[in-house]
XYZ file of C-alpha atoms in Angstrom:
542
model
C -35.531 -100.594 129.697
C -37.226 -103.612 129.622
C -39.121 -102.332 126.573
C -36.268 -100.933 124.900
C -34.868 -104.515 124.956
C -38.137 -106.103 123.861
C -38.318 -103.777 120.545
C -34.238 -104.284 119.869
C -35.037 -107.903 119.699
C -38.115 -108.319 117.954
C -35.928 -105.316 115.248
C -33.184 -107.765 115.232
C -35.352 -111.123 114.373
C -37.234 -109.342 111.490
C -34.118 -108.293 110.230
C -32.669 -112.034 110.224
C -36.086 -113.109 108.504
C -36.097 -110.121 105.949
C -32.818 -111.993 104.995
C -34.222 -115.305 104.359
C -34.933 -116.520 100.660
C -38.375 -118.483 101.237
C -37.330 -120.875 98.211
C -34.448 -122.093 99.835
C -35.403 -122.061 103.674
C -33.047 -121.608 106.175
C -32.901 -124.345 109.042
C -30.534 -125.751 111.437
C -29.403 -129.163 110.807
C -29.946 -132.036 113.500
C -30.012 -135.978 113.891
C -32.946 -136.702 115.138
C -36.424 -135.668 115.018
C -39.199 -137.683 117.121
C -39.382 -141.388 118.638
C -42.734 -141.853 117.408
C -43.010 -145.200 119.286
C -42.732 -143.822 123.116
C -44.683 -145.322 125.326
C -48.298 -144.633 125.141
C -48.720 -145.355 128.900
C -45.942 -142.483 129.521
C -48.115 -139.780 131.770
C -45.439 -137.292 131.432
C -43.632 -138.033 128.861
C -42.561 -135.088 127.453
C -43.623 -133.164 123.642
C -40.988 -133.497 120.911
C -39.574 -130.015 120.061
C -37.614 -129.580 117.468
C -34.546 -127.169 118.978
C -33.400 -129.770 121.280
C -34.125 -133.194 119.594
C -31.583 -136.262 120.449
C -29.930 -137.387 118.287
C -30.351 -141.517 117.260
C -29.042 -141.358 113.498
C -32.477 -141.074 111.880
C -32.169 -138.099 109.873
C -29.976 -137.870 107.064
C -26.680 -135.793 106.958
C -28.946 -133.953 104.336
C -32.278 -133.785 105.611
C -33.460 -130.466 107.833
C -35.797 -129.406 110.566
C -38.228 -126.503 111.065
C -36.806 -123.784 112.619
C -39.560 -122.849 114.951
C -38.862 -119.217 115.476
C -40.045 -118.556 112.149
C -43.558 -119.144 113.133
C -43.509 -117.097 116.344
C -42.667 -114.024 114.313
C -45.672 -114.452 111.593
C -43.268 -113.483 108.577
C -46.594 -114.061 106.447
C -47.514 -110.754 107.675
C -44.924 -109.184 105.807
C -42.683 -106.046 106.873
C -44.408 -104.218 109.860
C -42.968 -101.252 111.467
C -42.586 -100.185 115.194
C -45.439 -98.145 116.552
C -43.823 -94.555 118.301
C -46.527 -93.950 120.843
C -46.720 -96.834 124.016
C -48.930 -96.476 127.457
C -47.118 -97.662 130.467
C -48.745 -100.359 132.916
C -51.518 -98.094 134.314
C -52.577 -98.999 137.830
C -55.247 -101.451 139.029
C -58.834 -100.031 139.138
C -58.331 -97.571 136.353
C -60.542 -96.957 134.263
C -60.061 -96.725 130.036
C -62.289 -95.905 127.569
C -60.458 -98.152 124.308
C -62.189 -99.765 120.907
C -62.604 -103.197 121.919
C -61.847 -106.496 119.531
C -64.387 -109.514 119.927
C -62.386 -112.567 118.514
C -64.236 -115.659 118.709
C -62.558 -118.616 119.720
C -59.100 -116.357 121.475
C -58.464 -115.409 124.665
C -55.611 -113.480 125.381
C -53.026 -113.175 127.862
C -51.163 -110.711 129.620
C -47.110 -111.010 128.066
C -49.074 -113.132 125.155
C -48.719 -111.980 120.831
C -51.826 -111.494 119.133
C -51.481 -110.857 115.523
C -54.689 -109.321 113.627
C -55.196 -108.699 110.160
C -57.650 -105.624 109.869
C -60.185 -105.405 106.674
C -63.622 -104.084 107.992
C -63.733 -100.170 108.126
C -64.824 -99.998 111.207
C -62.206 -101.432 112.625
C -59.815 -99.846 110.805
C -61.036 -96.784 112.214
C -60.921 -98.546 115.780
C -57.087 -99.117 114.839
C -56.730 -95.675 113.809
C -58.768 -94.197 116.682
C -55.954 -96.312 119.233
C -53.472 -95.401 117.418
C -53.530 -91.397 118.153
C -55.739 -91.504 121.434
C -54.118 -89.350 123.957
C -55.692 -91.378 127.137
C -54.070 -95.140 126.278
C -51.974 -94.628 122.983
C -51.751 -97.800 120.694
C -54.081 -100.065 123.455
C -57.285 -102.013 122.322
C -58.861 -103.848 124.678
C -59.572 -108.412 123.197
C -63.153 -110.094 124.881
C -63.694 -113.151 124.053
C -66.802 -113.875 122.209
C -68.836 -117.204 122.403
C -71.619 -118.898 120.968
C -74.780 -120.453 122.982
C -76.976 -121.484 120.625
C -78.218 -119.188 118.376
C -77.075 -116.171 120.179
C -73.847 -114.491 120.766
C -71.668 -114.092 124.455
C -69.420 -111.925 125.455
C -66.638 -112.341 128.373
C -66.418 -110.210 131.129
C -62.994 -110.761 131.411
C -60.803 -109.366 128.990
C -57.042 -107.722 128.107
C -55.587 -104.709 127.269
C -53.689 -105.289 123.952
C -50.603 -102.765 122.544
C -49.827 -102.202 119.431
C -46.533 -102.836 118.752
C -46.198 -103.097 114.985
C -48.417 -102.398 111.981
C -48.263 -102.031 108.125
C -50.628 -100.418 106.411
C -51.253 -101.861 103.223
C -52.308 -100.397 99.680
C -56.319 -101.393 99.927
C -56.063 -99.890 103.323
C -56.263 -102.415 105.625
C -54.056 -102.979 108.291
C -51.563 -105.684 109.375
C -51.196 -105.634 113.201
C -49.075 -107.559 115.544
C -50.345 -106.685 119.696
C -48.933 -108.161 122.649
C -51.338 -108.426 125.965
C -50.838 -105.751 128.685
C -53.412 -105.971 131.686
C -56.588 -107.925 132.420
C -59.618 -105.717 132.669
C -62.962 -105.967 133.979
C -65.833 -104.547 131.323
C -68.023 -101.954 132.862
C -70.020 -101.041 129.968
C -69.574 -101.077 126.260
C -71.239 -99.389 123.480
C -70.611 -98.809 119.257
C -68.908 -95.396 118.528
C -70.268 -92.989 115.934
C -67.503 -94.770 113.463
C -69.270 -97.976 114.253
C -66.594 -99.861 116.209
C -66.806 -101.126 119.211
C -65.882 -99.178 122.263
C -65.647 -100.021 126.287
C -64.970 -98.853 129.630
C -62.224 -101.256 130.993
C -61.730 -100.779 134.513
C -58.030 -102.803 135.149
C -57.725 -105.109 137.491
C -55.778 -104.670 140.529
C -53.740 -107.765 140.413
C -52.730 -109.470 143.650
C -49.000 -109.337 144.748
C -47.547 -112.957 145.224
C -46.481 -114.225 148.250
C -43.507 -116.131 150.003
C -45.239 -116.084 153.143
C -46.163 -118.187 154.946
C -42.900 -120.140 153.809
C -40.878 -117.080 155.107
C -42.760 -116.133 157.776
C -43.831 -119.125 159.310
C -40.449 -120.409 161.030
C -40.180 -116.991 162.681
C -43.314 -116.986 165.179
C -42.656 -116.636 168.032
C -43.670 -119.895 170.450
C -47.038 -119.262 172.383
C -44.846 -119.609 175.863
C -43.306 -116.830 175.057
C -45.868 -114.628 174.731
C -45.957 -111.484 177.105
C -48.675 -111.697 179.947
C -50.410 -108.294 178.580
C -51.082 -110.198 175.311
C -53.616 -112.076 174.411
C -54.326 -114.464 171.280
C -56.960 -111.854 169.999
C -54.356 -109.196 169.995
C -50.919 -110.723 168.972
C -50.391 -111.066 165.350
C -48.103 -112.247 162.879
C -46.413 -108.989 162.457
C -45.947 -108.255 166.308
C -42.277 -107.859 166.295
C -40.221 -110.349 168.618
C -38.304 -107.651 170.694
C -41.917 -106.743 172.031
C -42.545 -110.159 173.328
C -40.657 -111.256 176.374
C -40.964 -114.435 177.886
C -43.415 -115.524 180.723
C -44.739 -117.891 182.859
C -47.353 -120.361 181.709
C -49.762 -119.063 184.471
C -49.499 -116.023 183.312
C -49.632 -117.124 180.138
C -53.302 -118.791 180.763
C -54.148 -115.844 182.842
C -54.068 -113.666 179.932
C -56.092 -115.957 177.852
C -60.158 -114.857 177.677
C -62.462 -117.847 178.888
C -63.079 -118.282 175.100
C -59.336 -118.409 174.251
C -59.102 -120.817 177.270
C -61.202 -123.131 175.881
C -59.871 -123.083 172.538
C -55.728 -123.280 174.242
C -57.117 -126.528 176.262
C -59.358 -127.881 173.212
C -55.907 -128.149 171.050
C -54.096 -130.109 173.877
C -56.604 -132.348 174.572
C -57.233 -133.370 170.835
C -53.266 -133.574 170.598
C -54.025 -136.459 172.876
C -57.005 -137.769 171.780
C -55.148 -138.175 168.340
C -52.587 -140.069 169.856
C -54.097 -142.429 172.217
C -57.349 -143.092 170.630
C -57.525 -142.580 166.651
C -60.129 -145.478 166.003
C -62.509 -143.932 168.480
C -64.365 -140.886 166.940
C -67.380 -141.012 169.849
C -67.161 -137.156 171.771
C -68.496 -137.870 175.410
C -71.363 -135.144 176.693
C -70.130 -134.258 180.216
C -66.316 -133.626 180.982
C -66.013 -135.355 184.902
C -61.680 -135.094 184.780
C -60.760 -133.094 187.842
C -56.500 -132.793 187.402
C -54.418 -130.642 189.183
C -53.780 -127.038 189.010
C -55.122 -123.684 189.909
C -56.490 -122.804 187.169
C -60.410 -124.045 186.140
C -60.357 -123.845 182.571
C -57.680 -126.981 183.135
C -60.291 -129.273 184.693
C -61.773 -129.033 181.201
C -61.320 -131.492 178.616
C -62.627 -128.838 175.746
C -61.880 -131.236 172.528
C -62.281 -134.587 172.840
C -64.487 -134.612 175.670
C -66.639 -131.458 175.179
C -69.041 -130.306 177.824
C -72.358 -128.602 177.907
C -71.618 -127.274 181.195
C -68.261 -126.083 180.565
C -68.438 -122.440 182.830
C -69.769 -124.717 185.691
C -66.993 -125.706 188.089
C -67.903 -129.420 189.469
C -65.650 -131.733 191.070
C -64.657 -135.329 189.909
C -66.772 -137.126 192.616
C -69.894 -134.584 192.061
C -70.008 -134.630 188.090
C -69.329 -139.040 188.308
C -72.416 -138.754 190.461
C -75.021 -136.493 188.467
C -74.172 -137.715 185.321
C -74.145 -141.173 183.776
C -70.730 -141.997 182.392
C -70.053 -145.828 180.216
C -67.205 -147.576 181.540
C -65.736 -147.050 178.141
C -65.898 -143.431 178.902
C -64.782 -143.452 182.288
C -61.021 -145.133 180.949
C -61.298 -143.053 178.377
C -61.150 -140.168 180.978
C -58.589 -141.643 183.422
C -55.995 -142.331 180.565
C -56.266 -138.294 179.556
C -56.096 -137.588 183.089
C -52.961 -139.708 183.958
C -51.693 -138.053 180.721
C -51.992 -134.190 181.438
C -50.602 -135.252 185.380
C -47.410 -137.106 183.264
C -46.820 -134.671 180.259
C -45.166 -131.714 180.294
C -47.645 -129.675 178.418
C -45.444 -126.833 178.231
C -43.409 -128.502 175.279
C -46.743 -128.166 173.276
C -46.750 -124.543 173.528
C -43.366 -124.251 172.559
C -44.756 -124.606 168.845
C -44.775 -121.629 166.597
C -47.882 -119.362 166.236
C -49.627 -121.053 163.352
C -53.479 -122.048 162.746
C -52.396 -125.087 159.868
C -49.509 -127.109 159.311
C -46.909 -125.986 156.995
C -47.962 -128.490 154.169
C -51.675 -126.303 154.194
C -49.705 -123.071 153.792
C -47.670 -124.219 151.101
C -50.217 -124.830 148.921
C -51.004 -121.576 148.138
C -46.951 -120.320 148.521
C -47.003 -118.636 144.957
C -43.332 -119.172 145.289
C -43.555 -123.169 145.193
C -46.349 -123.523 143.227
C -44.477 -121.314 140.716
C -41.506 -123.933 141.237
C -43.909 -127.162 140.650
C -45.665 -125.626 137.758
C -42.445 -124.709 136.195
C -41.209 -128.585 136.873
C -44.375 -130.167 135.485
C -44.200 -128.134 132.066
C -40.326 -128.924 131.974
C -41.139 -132.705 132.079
C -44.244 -132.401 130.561
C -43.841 -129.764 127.456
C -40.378 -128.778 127.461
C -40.391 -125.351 125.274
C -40.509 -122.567 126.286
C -38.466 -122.617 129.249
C -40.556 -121.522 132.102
C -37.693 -121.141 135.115
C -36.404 -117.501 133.964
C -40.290 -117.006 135.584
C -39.659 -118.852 139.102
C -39.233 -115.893 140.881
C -41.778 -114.073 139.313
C -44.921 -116.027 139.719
C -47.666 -113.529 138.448
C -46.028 -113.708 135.117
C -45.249 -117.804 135.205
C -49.217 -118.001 136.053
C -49.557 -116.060 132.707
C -47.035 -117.518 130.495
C -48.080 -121.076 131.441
C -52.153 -119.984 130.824
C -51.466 -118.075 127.064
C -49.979 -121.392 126.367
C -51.328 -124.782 127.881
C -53.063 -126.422 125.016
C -56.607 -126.945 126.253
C -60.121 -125.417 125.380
C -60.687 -121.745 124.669
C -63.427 -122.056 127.626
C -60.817 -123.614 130.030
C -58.162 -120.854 129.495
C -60.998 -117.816 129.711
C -61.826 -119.645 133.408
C -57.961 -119.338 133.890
C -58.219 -115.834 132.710
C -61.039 -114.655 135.258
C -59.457 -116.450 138.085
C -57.813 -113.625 140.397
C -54.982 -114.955 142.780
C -51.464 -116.038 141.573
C -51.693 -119.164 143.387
C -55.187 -119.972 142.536
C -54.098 -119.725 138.978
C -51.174 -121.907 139.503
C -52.766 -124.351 141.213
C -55.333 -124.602 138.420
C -53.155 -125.046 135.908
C -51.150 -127.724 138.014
C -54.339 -130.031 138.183
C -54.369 -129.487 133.765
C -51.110 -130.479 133.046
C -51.275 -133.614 135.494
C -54.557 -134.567 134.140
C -54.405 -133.343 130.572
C -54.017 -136.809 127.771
C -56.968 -136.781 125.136
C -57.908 -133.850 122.571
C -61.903 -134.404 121.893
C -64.091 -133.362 119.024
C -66.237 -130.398 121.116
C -69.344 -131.582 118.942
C -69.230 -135.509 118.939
C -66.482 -135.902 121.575
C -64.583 -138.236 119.272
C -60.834 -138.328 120.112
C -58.823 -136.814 117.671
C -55.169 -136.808 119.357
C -53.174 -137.604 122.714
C -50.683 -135.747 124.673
C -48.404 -137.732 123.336
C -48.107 -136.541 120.119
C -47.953 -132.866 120.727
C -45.712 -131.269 118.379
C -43.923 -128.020 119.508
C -43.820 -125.809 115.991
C -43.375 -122.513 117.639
C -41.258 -120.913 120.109
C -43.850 -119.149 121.834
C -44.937 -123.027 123.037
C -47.410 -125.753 121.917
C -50.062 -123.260 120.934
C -50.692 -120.319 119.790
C -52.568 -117.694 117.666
C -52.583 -117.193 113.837
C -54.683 -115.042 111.471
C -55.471 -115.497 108.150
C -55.934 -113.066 105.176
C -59.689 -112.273 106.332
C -58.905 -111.497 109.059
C -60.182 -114.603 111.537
C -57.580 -115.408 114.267
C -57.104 -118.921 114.822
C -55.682 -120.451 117.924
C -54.097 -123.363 117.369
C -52.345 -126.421 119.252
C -50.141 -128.398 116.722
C -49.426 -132.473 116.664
C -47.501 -134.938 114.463
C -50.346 -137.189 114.832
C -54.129 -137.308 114.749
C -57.005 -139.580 114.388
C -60.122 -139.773 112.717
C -59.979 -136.575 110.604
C -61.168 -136.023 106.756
C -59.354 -133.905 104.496
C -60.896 -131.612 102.172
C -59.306 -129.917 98.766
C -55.673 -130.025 98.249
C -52.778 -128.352 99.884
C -52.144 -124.974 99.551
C -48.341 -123.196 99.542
C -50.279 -119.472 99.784
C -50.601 -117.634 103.765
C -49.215 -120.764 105.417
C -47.980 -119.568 109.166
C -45.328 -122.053 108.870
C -42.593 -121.286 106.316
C -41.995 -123.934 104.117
C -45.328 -125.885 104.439
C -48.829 -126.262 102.176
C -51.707 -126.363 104.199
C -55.008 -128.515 103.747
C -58.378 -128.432 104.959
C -58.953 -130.938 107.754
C -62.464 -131.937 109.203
C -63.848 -134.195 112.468
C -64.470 -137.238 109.980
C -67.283 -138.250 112.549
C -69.226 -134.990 112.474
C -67.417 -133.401 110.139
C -67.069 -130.007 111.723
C -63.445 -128.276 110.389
C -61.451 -129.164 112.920
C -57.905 -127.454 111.207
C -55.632 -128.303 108.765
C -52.519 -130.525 108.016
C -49.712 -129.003 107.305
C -47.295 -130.704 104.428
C -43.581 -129.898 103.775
C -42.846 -128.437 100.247
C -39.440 -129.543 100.461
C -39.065 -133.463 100.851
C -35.418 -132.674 102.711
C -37.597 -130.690 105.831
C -38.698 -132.733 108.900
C -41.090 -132.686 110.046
C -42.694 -134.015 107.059
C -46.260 -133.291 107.958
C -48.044 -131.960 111.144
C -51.937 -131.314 112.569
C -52.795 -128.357 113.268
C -56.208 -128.524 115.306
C -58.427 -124.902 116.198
C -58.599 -124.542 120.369
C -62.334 -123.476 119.640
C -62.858 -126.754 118.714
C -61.427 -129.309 121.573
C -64.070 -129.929 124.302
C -63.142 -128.721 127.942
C -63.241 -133.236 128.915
C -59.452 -133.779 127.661
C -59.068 -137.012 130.400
């Protein structure tokens, strides 16, 4: 179903642009574009994005802005038609045999679009060979590809890619729009007797996310209440509470292994320790606190006063005289002893079940890291809208990855990383630290966070291909520094309707860094905008 809905809507927005006359282009009307002078010291201040500008009286009742769902549909790719034949999600550890795509400078994301223009013959017979394979129908499989020095490297990591629209065309090459399925592991690849590449992708079991221990954690059962037969070794998380009926703390302790008797006393004592001494770090050699109680393992101080003889049983008077003992120490030792006679200790084991505290579990609760990450790219990007994916955090952990506008290297470690909250956490740290765009050859700064510039609805960057056939990934900005054009603009194969498109290199090293991209019609807003390659930002954007 959820399929069938995906291909109705993508039907229904190629229909609205097959209406469109490019001469006169169709956008919405607004009053206000950007506040170019925000404040540069502004850590979060958020992109400007056209669909939801405020409105200040700076735009003309005449004047128009980009309508930025023309550029996540790639209408330069002309009419494309649905593909029949789809593979379901297979499961994790399967193994495919699919063409693979190397595409330098792209790495691509599960729920991500990946359009591809197709010109080589072997890849057109890759396109046709996925296309009518019986195994995975209308899946390729997209590595990155990188350069270290002279020689060519390939990631590991990859994803399965769909088909979900082509167009042949009358030299025969192919126009191709993919979305990203599953990651995939490559376990060996090889060239096919066609000459395209081909692969065994084994898919990657992907881990479920979890509530726990946010759910979980108020609903252990308190160690007093543990049944005598029971022992810490034994009890678990999912031992269910009608099993457990309460008991005695002496038979609580006389269930516990000397071990786990050491460890139950080592937790009480450095409860107290904590409290009564937290300048004092010194752990004394020889315990020599006798307090009541018949049970030895109490006469202990296992944490803050940890002994070398703890399975001897020695009395006050006897260990004061064998061993030396500072009169620092000695205090030290009445104080804990006046404390365990005055304290109930009982009231400490009345705590839940848990190793950490619950601020340790929650940070790595896929559940609220899903919620913080979603926060941070509301106040920090704005579009797309990330809290439809709140409750889904596999797929937030993906979204937010595909579209975070930082180095092609940075997003293919996000790629390889396995764990939903490993991801998210990741990608927390880059959007709280994330300000300058570098050069990746002289490390000049080219832009700030600041002046991102949201021109697509798919989010601040995204993927492009030109009529060669090179795919582009590109973050766009209303503002740049230090960059050289070259040639003048161009109104043919611009990815944004409406727009001329010019040459623009790293002025310092002059490496092509993108192009600027000028509007044909004086009336559209934004006037101008950067477009800068992803291959080209170095991973240092502090």
């Amino acid at each position: 179903m959820d399929d069938e809905r995906i291909r109705e809507r993508e039907r229904l927005q190629i229909e609205q642009i097959r209406e469109l006359d490019f001469e006169e282009l169709q956008v919405e009307e607004v009053d206000d574009f950007h506040n170019s002078d925000s404040d540069d010291n502004d850590h979060l201040s958020s992109f400007p994005f056209s669909s939801h500008a405020q409105a200040s009286g700076n735009l003309g009742d005449d004047e128009l802005i980009f309508n930025p769902a023309l550029a996540s549909l790639h209408t330069y790719l002309g009419e494309v038609e649905d593909t029949q034949n789809r593979i379901a999600f297979v499961d994790g550890g399967t193994v495919l045999k699919i063409p693979l795509f190397y595409l330098e400078g792209v790495v691509l994301f599960p729920e991500a679009t990946l359009p591809l223009r197709i010109v080589q013959p072997s890849f057109l017979a890759a396109v046709e060979r996925a296309l009518n394979q019986a195994n995975a129908p209308s899946t390729i499989g997209v590595i990155r590809v990188y350069r270290e020095g002279a020689q060519f490297k390939y990631a590991s990591v990859g994803t399965t890619a769909e088909i979900r629209q082509y167009r042949r065309l009358g030299d025969g090459s192919f126009n191709v729009i993919t979305r990203g399925q599953q990651r995939f592991r490559l376990k060996r690849r090889w060239t096919d007797v066609e000459g395209f590449p081909c692969g065994e992708a084994q898919i990657v079991d992907e881990d479920v996310p979890l509530r726990t221990p946010r759910d979980a954690f108020g609903k252990l059962v308190p160690i007093s209440k543990l049944q005598g037969r029971y022992s810490l070794s034994t009890v678990s998380l999912s031992t269910p509470l009608r099993d457990m009926e309460a008991n005695s703390e002496e038979s609580f302790e006389s269930a516990l292994s000397p071990s786990e008797k050491r460890l139950h006393y080592s937790v009480v004592d450095s409860i107290f320790c904590n409290s009564t001494s937290s300048d004092d770090d010194q752990v004394v050699g020889t315990s020599t606190v006798q307090s009541s109680g018949s049970n030895p393992y109490s006469s202990r101080s296992i944490g803050c006063l940890a002994s070398s003889h703890d399975d001897e049983n020695e009395d006050e008077q006897s260990a004061i005289g064998k061993t030396p003992v500072s009169q620092e120490t000695y205090q030290k030792q009445n104080r804990l002893a006046s404390f365990r006679e005055s304290t109930d200790l009982s009231r400490f084991r009345m705590t839940p079940r848990a190793f950490w505290p619950f601020w340790a579990y929650r940070m790595y609760d896929s559940y609220y890291l899903a919620q913080r990450a979603a926060d941070l790219w509301k106040q920090i990007v704005g579009v797309p809208n990330m809290e439809a994916f709140v409750n889904k955090p596999d797929i937030l952990s993906f979204s937010i990855a595909s579209k975070i506008p930082v180095s092609e290297s940075i997003r293919q470690e996000l790629l390889e990383l396995d764990g939903v909250s490993y991801r998210l956490q990741r990608e927390i740290e880059l959007l709280e630290s994330f300000d300058r765009v570098r050069c990746i050859h002289c490390q000049t700064v080219i832009a700030r966070r600041k002046d991102m510039l949201v021109m697509s609805n798919e989010g601040p960057l995204g993927a492009y291909v030109n009529p060669h056939g090179y795919v582009h990934e590109i973050m766009t900005f209303y503002k740049a520094n230090d960059i050289a054009l070259r040639g003048r603009p161009v109104k043919k194969d611009s990815w944004f309707p409406g727009y001329a498109w010019t040459i623009a290199n790293c002025a310092t090293c002059e490496t092509q860094l993108g192009w600027l991209f000028t509007a044909t019609n004086k009336k559209l807003k934004p006037s101008s905008f950067w477009a800068v390659r992803g291959s080209q930002v170095a991973d240092d954007m502090r």
